Structures are given as C-alpha cells and as structure tokens.
Amino acid sequence: MIWRVFDFPRYTLTFYPTPLEKASRLSKELNIELYIKRDDVMTLALGGNKVRKLEFILGDALSKNCNVLITRGALHSNHARLTAAAARKAGLDVYLVLTPPGSHELQGNLLLDKLMDAKIVFVNDQDKADDVMEEIARDLRSKGKRPYIIPGGGASAYGVLGYIVASLEILQQFYNLKKKPKYIVHATGTGATQAGLILGMKLLGIDDIKIIGISVGRKARECKERITKLINITTKLLDIDLKIKPGDIIVFDDYIFGGYGIIVEEIVEIIKYVAKVEGLILDPIYTGKAMYGLIDLVNNNYIEKESIVLFIHTGGTPIPFQYSTIIKKYLQ
Ligand SMILES: *Cc1c(COP(=O)(O)O)cnc(C)c1O
C-alpha cells in the first residue's frame, strides 16, 4: 500500500538518503544506543524536515501549473526559508507572511529569506495570517499569476507524504545495520512529520517502534488532535483505509519551557552539553527541546537503558544565529 505514495508527483530538492549516524559518545553518556537521522544535512539552503514535505507540495503545485508559492510562519521560520529556497530552485516567485514570535533582526532565517529575495509581509496578529495569504493570492490572480498557498509548516496531506517516504528510508538504513530501533524521538510542531512517520511505519507493517513527538509549544492534546487530522486527510488522499489507535500517537508537552519560540537557559545548557559531547549542533526552538525531552525520558526510565533510539535532527541550523543575542546571554 505504501506504493500509493509514488503515484504523487515529487519535485526533488536534495539528495537521499540523508546520513544516519551513531552518536557514540552521547550513547555512552546516556547508556542507550543512540542514532541520529541527519535531516539537517541536505544540499538545499541548509536543509531541514520541511524539504521532504516541500518536494510533494511542489509536485502538487507544479502539476496544477502554479507559479507563485505563498506561505506563512514565525519570523524565525525554517519552513519559510525552505519554501523560498524551493520556489527559487523551481523558478517560482514566493511570498512569505511572517508573524511573531521571532526576531526582526536581519539574521538567521530572516536574512536568508531576504537573500533569496522572497517578498515578505509582516503581520503582527497570527490569527490574520491566513486571511493575508488569501488576499495576496487574490491580488496575484487578478494580475494573471497562479498562486499556491502552503499552510504553515507545510502541514498538508502532501507534506505528510514526505515523511511516509522518510520512514522507508529509515527502515532501509537500519536494515543495513541489522538493527531495530525501539524509539524514534523528534520535535513536533504542526505534527506533519509525526503523522508521516506514524503512517509510514503502519504502512510498512511495523508496530513495535514507538514514535515520540516532543511538543515545541502546543499542549499534547492539541498536538494529538492535529496529528489525527493530518493522518485522516492523508489516508483520504492516498485512498487507503487504515486505522490508527489513539495509543499510536505519543506526544510529550513537558518540555515546552514557557511556549513556542521562548528560549530558556535549560535548553541552551542542553545545546551546549550535546555540542561539547558530540559536536552536534542543535537549535533552541525545536531540536534543543526535543533532545532535552529525549534525555529526560532516558533519565526517568520511560526509555529503558540500552534501548536503540533514533533521534531525528529536523534542522533549524540558522536559528542559533537569529537568536545569538539571547544565547550569548546564557553563555556568560
Ligand atoms: C518545523 C520544524 C519542526 C516541526 O515539524 P512539524 O512537522 O511541523 O511537526 C521540527 N524541527 C524543526 C527544526 C522544524 O523546522
């Protein structure tokens, strides 16, 4: 059934597979066998999980003959940066509707958005961003352009397809190692990545890997509702009948630290620790919080000692630079 995914047009934006590496020193420290899926290592504009989603979203946009992408995100949005890069690579125009939280300083993702000459519209009220995208689309249509609106985070059924394919890639890489992960841990925002992984593993007939989303802002219940919705629209798109049990969706909201986009000292400390032990760079909004969660789940024995664990590094490379002022404060 997973072959249905390959019926959908996909515009390739980078090279696969992304590396799967063992984090030997961090494994020893935590007394688990930790692997890292390096989805931060991609050739398109510093990479990240949005690239996988955008390949199918762009496939859909191009099949509908669209020539302008419109999306929304926080001022520090990785999704906005990668939508701009994807648009430029495919020769399309691009509009970004950017809202708080985030820094207006021309640094990190915002700097890259500008370098790619994305048309940026700043909107202070998050609740108005969808309307603003619609207005831009209407205006473009009246000028004879063909816009395509991408929901925030690339959280559409097409976006989910990207992580269904990633499941297959992860399985192949572990097969080559003759290992089976028991846990997959990653940062959860819109839930599209987690929806894709849950669906992907289900479609591959794998039911003994726990996929754990660490929420970066929303309450667990809201994350689960969003993931359920994304799973439902994606099975509909694929025209498959697949039942997901509520217990298949595991989300922890214990590591939000004040909310989405808020940077706290504990997370900067974890980033520093991982950088020092493993030479691995995380960011304070997504992967830093996810790694904090992983380490805490090991320490409180939710993840048993010696388990094989996969951490998905979902990207966010420019974010430490966008927030260097705050991070520097905690490094003193
Ligand atoms: C967007 C993003 C996430 C969250 O992914 P979702 O599919 O929206 O849940 C996690 N990590 C990074 C670095 C991101 O940019």
Coordinates of C-alpha atoms and ligand atoms in Angstrom, one line a residue:
M1 CA 0.0 0.0 0.0
I2 CA 2.9 2.3 0.6
W3 CA 3.5 2.3 -3.2
R4 CA 0.5 4.7 -3.5
V5 CA 2.8 7.4 -2.4
F6 CA 4.8 7.1 -5.5
D7 CA 1.8 7.9 -7.7
F8 CA 2.1 11.5 -6.5
P9 CA 4.4 14.0 -8.3
R10 CA 7.5 14.9 -6.4
Y11 CA 10.0 17.7 -7.2
T12 CA 13.4 16.5 -5.9
L13 CA 15.2 19.2 -3.9
T14 CA 18.1 17.4 -2.4
F15 CA 19.9 14.0 -2.3
Y16 CA 18.8 10.9 -0.4
P17 CA 19.3 9.1 1.9
T18 CA 20.3 11.8 4.5
P19 CA 23.0 10.4 6.8
L20 CA 22.2 8.1 9.7
E21 CA 25.0 8.3 12.2
K22 CA 25.6 6.7 15.5
A23 CA 26.2 9.2 18.4
S24 CA 28.7 7.1 20.1
R25 CA 29.8 9.4 22.9
L26 CA 26.3 10.6 23.7
S27 CA 25.2 6.9 23.7
K28 CA 27.8 6.1 26.3
E29 CA 26.8 9.1 28.4
L30 CA 23.1 8.1 28.3
N31 CA 23.6 4.3 28.4
I32 CA 21.4 3.8 25.3
E33 CA 22.3 3.1 21.6
L34 CA 21.6 6.5 20.0
Y35 CA 21.4 7.1 16.3
I36 CA 20.8 10.4 14.6
K37 CA 19.0 10.9 11.3
R38 CA 20.6 13.9 9.9
D39 CA 17.7 15.6 8.1
D40 CA 19.6 18.8 8.9
V41 CA 22.2 17.7 6.3
M42 CA 20.7 18.5 2.9
T43 CA 22.0 20.4 -0.1
L44 CA 19.1 22.9 -0.3
A45 CA 19.6 26.1 1.7
L46 CA 20.9 24.4 5.0
G47 CA 18.2 21.7 4.9
G48 CA 15.6 20.5 7.4
N49 CA 12.4 18.5 7.6
K50 CA 10.5 21.0 5.5
V51 CA 12.4 19.9 2.4
R52 CA 10.9 16.4 2.4
K53 CA 7.4 17.9 2.7
L54 CA 8.0 20.6 0.1
E55 CA 9.0 18.0 -2.5
F56 CA 5.5 16.7 -2.6
I57 CA 3.9 20.1 -2.1
L58 CA 5.9 21.5 -5.0
G59 CA 4.9 18.4 -7.1
D60 CA 1.3 19.2 -6.5
A61 CA 1.8 23.0 -7.2
L62 CA 3.6 22.3 -10.5
S63 CA 1.0 19.7 -11.6
K64 CA -1.6 22.5 -11.1
N65 CA 0.5 24.8 -13.1
C66 CA 1.1 27.3 -10.3
N67 CA 3.9 29.8 -10.5
V68 CA 3.9 31.6 -7.1
L69 CA 4.2 30.0 -3.7
I70 CA 2.7 31.7 -0.7
T71 CA 3.2 30.5 2.9
R72 CA 3.3 31.7 6.5
G73 CA 5.4 31.2 9.5
A74 CA 7.1 32.7 12.5
L75 CA 9.8 35.3 11.9
H76 CA 12.4 32.6 12.5
S77 CA 10.6 30.1 10.4
N78 CA 12.7 27.3 8.9
H79 CA 9.6 26.4 6.7
A80 CA 9.5 30.0 5.3
R81 CA 13.2 29.9 4.4
L82 CA 13.0 26.5 2.8
T83 CA 9.8 27.4 0.9
A84 CA 11.7 30.4 -0.5
A85 CA 14.6 28.1 -1.5
A86 CA 12.3 25.5 -3.0
A87 CA 10.4 28.2 -5.0
R88 CA 13.7 29.7 -6.3
K89 CA 15.1 26.3 -7.2
A90 CA 12.0 25.5 -9.2
G91 CA 12.0 29.0 -10.8
L92 CA 8.8 30.3 -9.0
D93 CA 8.1 33.5 -7.2
V94 CA 7.5 33.4 -3.4
Y95 CA 5.6 35.4 -0.7
L96 CA 6.2 34.9 3.0
V97 CA 3.7 36.1 5.6
L98 CA 5.7 36.3 8.8
T99 CA 4.3 36.7 12.3
P100 CA 5.6 36.7 15.9
P101 CA 7.2 35.1 17.7
G102 CA 10.7 35.8 16.3
S103 CA 13.3 38.4 15.9
H104 CA 13.1 41.1 13.2
E105 CA 16.8 41.4 13.2
L106 CA 18.2 40.6 9.8
Q107 CA 19.9 37.4 10.9
G108 CA 19.5 33.6 10.5
N109 CA 16.4 32.5 8.6
L110 CA 15.2 36.1 8.0
L111 CA 18.5 37.1 6.5
L112 CA 18.3 34.0 4.1
D113 CA 14.7 34.9 3.2
K114 CA 15.9 38.3 2.1
L115 CA 18.9 37.0 0.3
M116 CA 16.6 34.8 -1.8
D117 CA 14.5 37.9 -2.4
A118 CA 11.3 36.5 -1.1
K119 CA 8.5 39.0 -0.8
I120 CA 8.0 39.4 2.9
V121 CA 4.8 40.7 4.5
F122 CA 5.0 41.2 8.3
V123 CA 1.7 40.6 10.2
N124 CA 1.6 41.2 13.9
D125 CA -1.6 39.2 14.6
Q126 CA -1.1 35.5 13.9
D127 CA -4.8 35.0 13.5
K128 CA -4.8 37.3 10.5
A129 CA -2.0 35.5 8.6
D130 CA -4.3 33.0 6.7
D131 CA -6.5 35.9 5.5
V132 CA -3.4 37.9 4.4
M133 CA -2.3 34.9 2.4
E134 CA -5.7 34.7 0.7
E135 CA -5.6 38.4 -0.1
I136 CA -2.2 38.1 -1.7
A137 CA -3.4 35.1 -3.7
R138 CA -6.5 37.1 -4.9
D139 CA -4.4 40.0 -5.9
L140 CA -1.9 37.8 -7.8
R141 CA -4.8 36.0 -9.6
S142 CA -6.2 39.4 -10.7
K143 CA -2.7 40.0 -12.2
G144 CA -2.8 36.7 -14.1
K145 CA -0.5 34.8 -11.8
R146 CA -1.2 31.4 -10.5
P147 CA -0.6 31.3 -6.7
Y148 CA -0.4 28.2 -4.5
I149 CA -1.0 28.6 -0.8
I150 CA 1.0 26.3 1.5
P151 CA -0.2 26.0 5.1
G152 CA 2.2 26.9 7.9
G153 CA 4.9 24.3 8.5
G154 CA 3.9 22.6 5.2
A155 CA 1.3 20.8 7.2
S156 CA -0.9 19.4 4.3
A157 CA -1.5 15.9 3.2
Y158 CA 1.2 16.4 0.5
G159 CA 3.6 17.4 3.2
V160 CA 2.8 14.3 5.2
L161 CA 3.8 12.2 2.2
G162 CA 7.4 13.4 2.6
Y163 CA 7.7 11.6 6.0
I164 CA 6.0 8.5 4.8
V165 CA 8.8 8.2 2.3
A166 CA 11.3 9.0 5.1
S167 CA 10.0 6.0 7.1
L168 CA 11.0 3.7 4.2
E169 CA 14.5 5.4 4.1
I170 CA 15.0 5.0 7.8
L171 CA 13.9 1.3 7.7
Q172 CA 16.4 0.7 4.9
Q173 CA 19.2 2.3 6.8
F174 CA 18.6 0.3 9.9
Y175 CA 18.2 -2.9 7.8
N176 CA 21.7 -2.2 6.5
L177 CA 23.0 -2.0 10.1
K178 CA 21.0 -5.1 11.1
K179 CA 19.5 -3.1 14.0
K180 CA 15.9 -2.3 15.0
P181 CA 15.2 1.0 16.8
K182 CA 12.7 0.8 19.6
Y183 CA 12.1 4.5 19.8
I184 CA 12.0 7.4 17.4
V185 CA 12.2 10.8 19.0
H186 CA 11.8 14.2 17.3
A187 CA 10.4 17.7 17.7
T188 CA 6.7 18.1 17.0
G189 CA 5.3 21.4 15.8
T190 CA 2.4 21.1 13.3
G191 CA 2.5 17.4 13.6
A192 CA 3.0 16.7 9.9
T193 CA 6.4 15.0 10.5
Q194 CA 5.0 12.7 13.2
A195 CA 1.8 12.0 11.1
G196 CA 4.1 10.9 8.2
L197 CA 6.3 8.7 10.4
I198 CA 3.3 7.0 12.1
L199 CA 1.5 6.4 8.8
G200 CA 4.8 5.3 7.1
M201 CA 5.6 2.7 9.8
K202 CA 2.0 1.5 9.8
L203 CA 2.0 1.1 6.0
L204 CA 5.3 -0.9 6.3
G205 CA 3.6 -3.2 8.8
I206 CA 5.9 -2.1 11.7
D207 CA 4.1 -1.8 15.0
D208 CA 6.9 -2.1 17.5
I209 CA 8.6 1.2 17.1
K210 CA 7.3 3.9 19.4
I211 CA 7.3 7.3 17.7
I212 CA 7.6 10.0 20.3
G213 CA 6.9 13.6 19.5
I214 CA 8.3 16.3 21.8
S215 CA 6.0 19.3 21.5
V216 CA 7.7 22.6 21.0
G217 CA 4.7 24.7 22.0
R218 CA 1.3 23.2 22.0
K219 CA -0.4 21.0 24.6
A220 CA -0.2 17.3 23.9
R221 CA -3.9 17.0 23.4
E222 CA -3.9 19.6 20.7
C223 CA -0.9 18.1 19.0
K224 CA -2.6 14.7 19.0
E225 CA -5.8 16.2 17.5
R226 CA -3.8 17.8 14.8
I227 CA -1.8 14.7 14.1
T228 CA -5.0 12.7 13.9
K229 CA -6.5 15.2 11.4
L230 CA -3.4 15.1 9.3
I231 CA -3.4 11.3 9.3
N232 CA -7.1 11.3 8.2
I233 CA -6.6 13.7 5.3
T234 CA -3.6 11.8 4.1
T235 CA -5.2 8.4 4.2
K236 CA -8.0 10.0 2.2
L237 CA -5.6 11.5 -0.3
L238 CA -4.0 8.0 -0.6
D239 CA -7.4 6.4 -0.8
I240 CA -6.5 3.8 1.8
D241 CA -8.4 2.5 4.8
L242 CA -6.1 2.5 7.8
K243 CA -7.0 2.6 11.4
I244 CA -4.7 4.4 13.9
K245 CA -5.2 3.6 17.5
P246 CA -5.1 6.7 19.8
G247 CA -2.2 5.0 21.7
D248 CA -0.1 5.1 18.4
I249 CA 0.2 8.9 18.8
I250 CA 2.7 9.7 21.6
V251 CA 3.3 13.4 22.4
F252 CA 5.0 14.9 25.5
D253 CA 4.4 18.5 26.3
D254 CA 6.6 18.6 29.4
Y255 CA 9.5 20.3 27.6
I256 CA 7.8 23.4 26.2
F257 CA 9.6 25.8 28.6
G258 CA 7.2 28.7 28.5
G259 CA 5.9 28.2 25.0
Y260 CA 6.7 28.1 21.3
G261 CA 9.7 30.3 20.4
I262 CA 10.7 31.0 24.0
I263 CA 14.4 30.4 24.7
V264 CA 15.4 29.4 28.2
E265 CA 18.7 28.7 29.9
E266 CA 18.0 25.0 30.4
I267 CA 17.7 24.5 26.7
V268 CA 20.9 26.5 25.9
E269 CA 22.6 24.3 28.5
I270 CA 21.5 21.1 26.8
I271 CA 22.6 22.5 23.4
K272 CA 26.0 23.3 24.9
Y273 CA 26.2 19.8 26.5
V274 CA 25.4 18.0 23.2
A275 CA 27.8 20.2 21.3
K276 CA 30.5 19.5 23.8
V277 CA 30.0 15.7 24.0
E278 CA 29.1 15.0 20.4
G279 CA 30.0 18.1 18.2
L280 CA 26.3 18.1 17.2
I281 CA 24.6 21.5 16.8
L282 CA 21.0 21.9 17.9
D283 CA 18.7 24.9 18.0
P284 CA 16.8 26.4 20.9
I285 CA 13.3 26.3 19.4
Y286 CA 13.0 22.8 18.1
T287 CA 15.8 20.2 18.2
G288 CA 17.2 21.5 21.6
K289 CA 13.8 21.0 23.2
A290 CA 13.4 17.6 21.6
M291 CA 16.8 16.5 22.8
Y292 CA 16.1 17.8 26.3
G293 CA 13.0 15.6 26.2
L294 CA 14.9 12.5 25.0
I295 CA 17.5 12.8 27.7
D296 CA 14.8 13.3 30.4
L297 CA 12.8 10.3 29.1
V298 CA 16.0 8.2 29.5
N299 CA 16.7 9.6 32.9
N300 CA 13.2 8.8 34.1
N301 CA 13.3 5.3 32.6
Y302 CA 10.4 5.8 30.1
I303 CA 13.1 4.9 27.6
E304 CA 14.8 1.9 29.1
K305 CA 18.6 1.7 29.4
E306 CA 20.4 0.1 26.4
S307 CA 17.4 0.7 24.1
I308 CA 18.1 1.5 20.4
V309 CA 16.9 5.1 19.9
L310 CA 16.7 7.2 16.8
F311 CA 16.7 11.0 17.2
I312 CA 15.6 12.8 14.1
H313 CA 17.6 16.0 13.7
T314 CA 14.9 18.0 11.9
G315 CA 17.1 21.0 11.0
G316 CA 17.0 24.6 12.2
T317 CA 20.7 25.4 11.6
P318 CA 20.1 29.2 11.1
I319 CA 18.2 29.6 14.3
P320 CA 21.1 29.9 16.8
F321 CA 22.4 32.8 14.6
Q322 CA 19.0 34.5 14.6
Y323 CA 18.9 34.4 18.4
S324 CA 22.6 34.9 19.1
T325 CA 21.8 37.8 21.4
I326 CA 19.7 35.7 23.7
I327 CA 22.0 32.7 23.5
K328 CA 25.1 34.8 24.3
K329 CA 23.5 36.0 27.5
Y330 CA 23.3 32.4 28.8
L331 CA 26.9 31.6 27.7
Q332 CA 28.4 34.1 30.0
Ligands
LIG1 C1 9.1 22.7 11.5 C2 10.1 22.0 12.4 C3 9.8 21.0 13.2 C4 8.3 20.5 13.4 O1 7.9 19.8 12.4 P1 6.3 19.5 12.2 O2 6.2 18.6 11.0 O3 5.7 20.9 12.0 O4 5.8 18.9 13.4 C5 10.8 20.4 14.0 N1 12.1 20.8 13.9 C6 12.4 21.8 13.0 C7 13.8 22.2 13.0 C8 11.5 22.5 12.3 O5 11.8 23.5 11.4

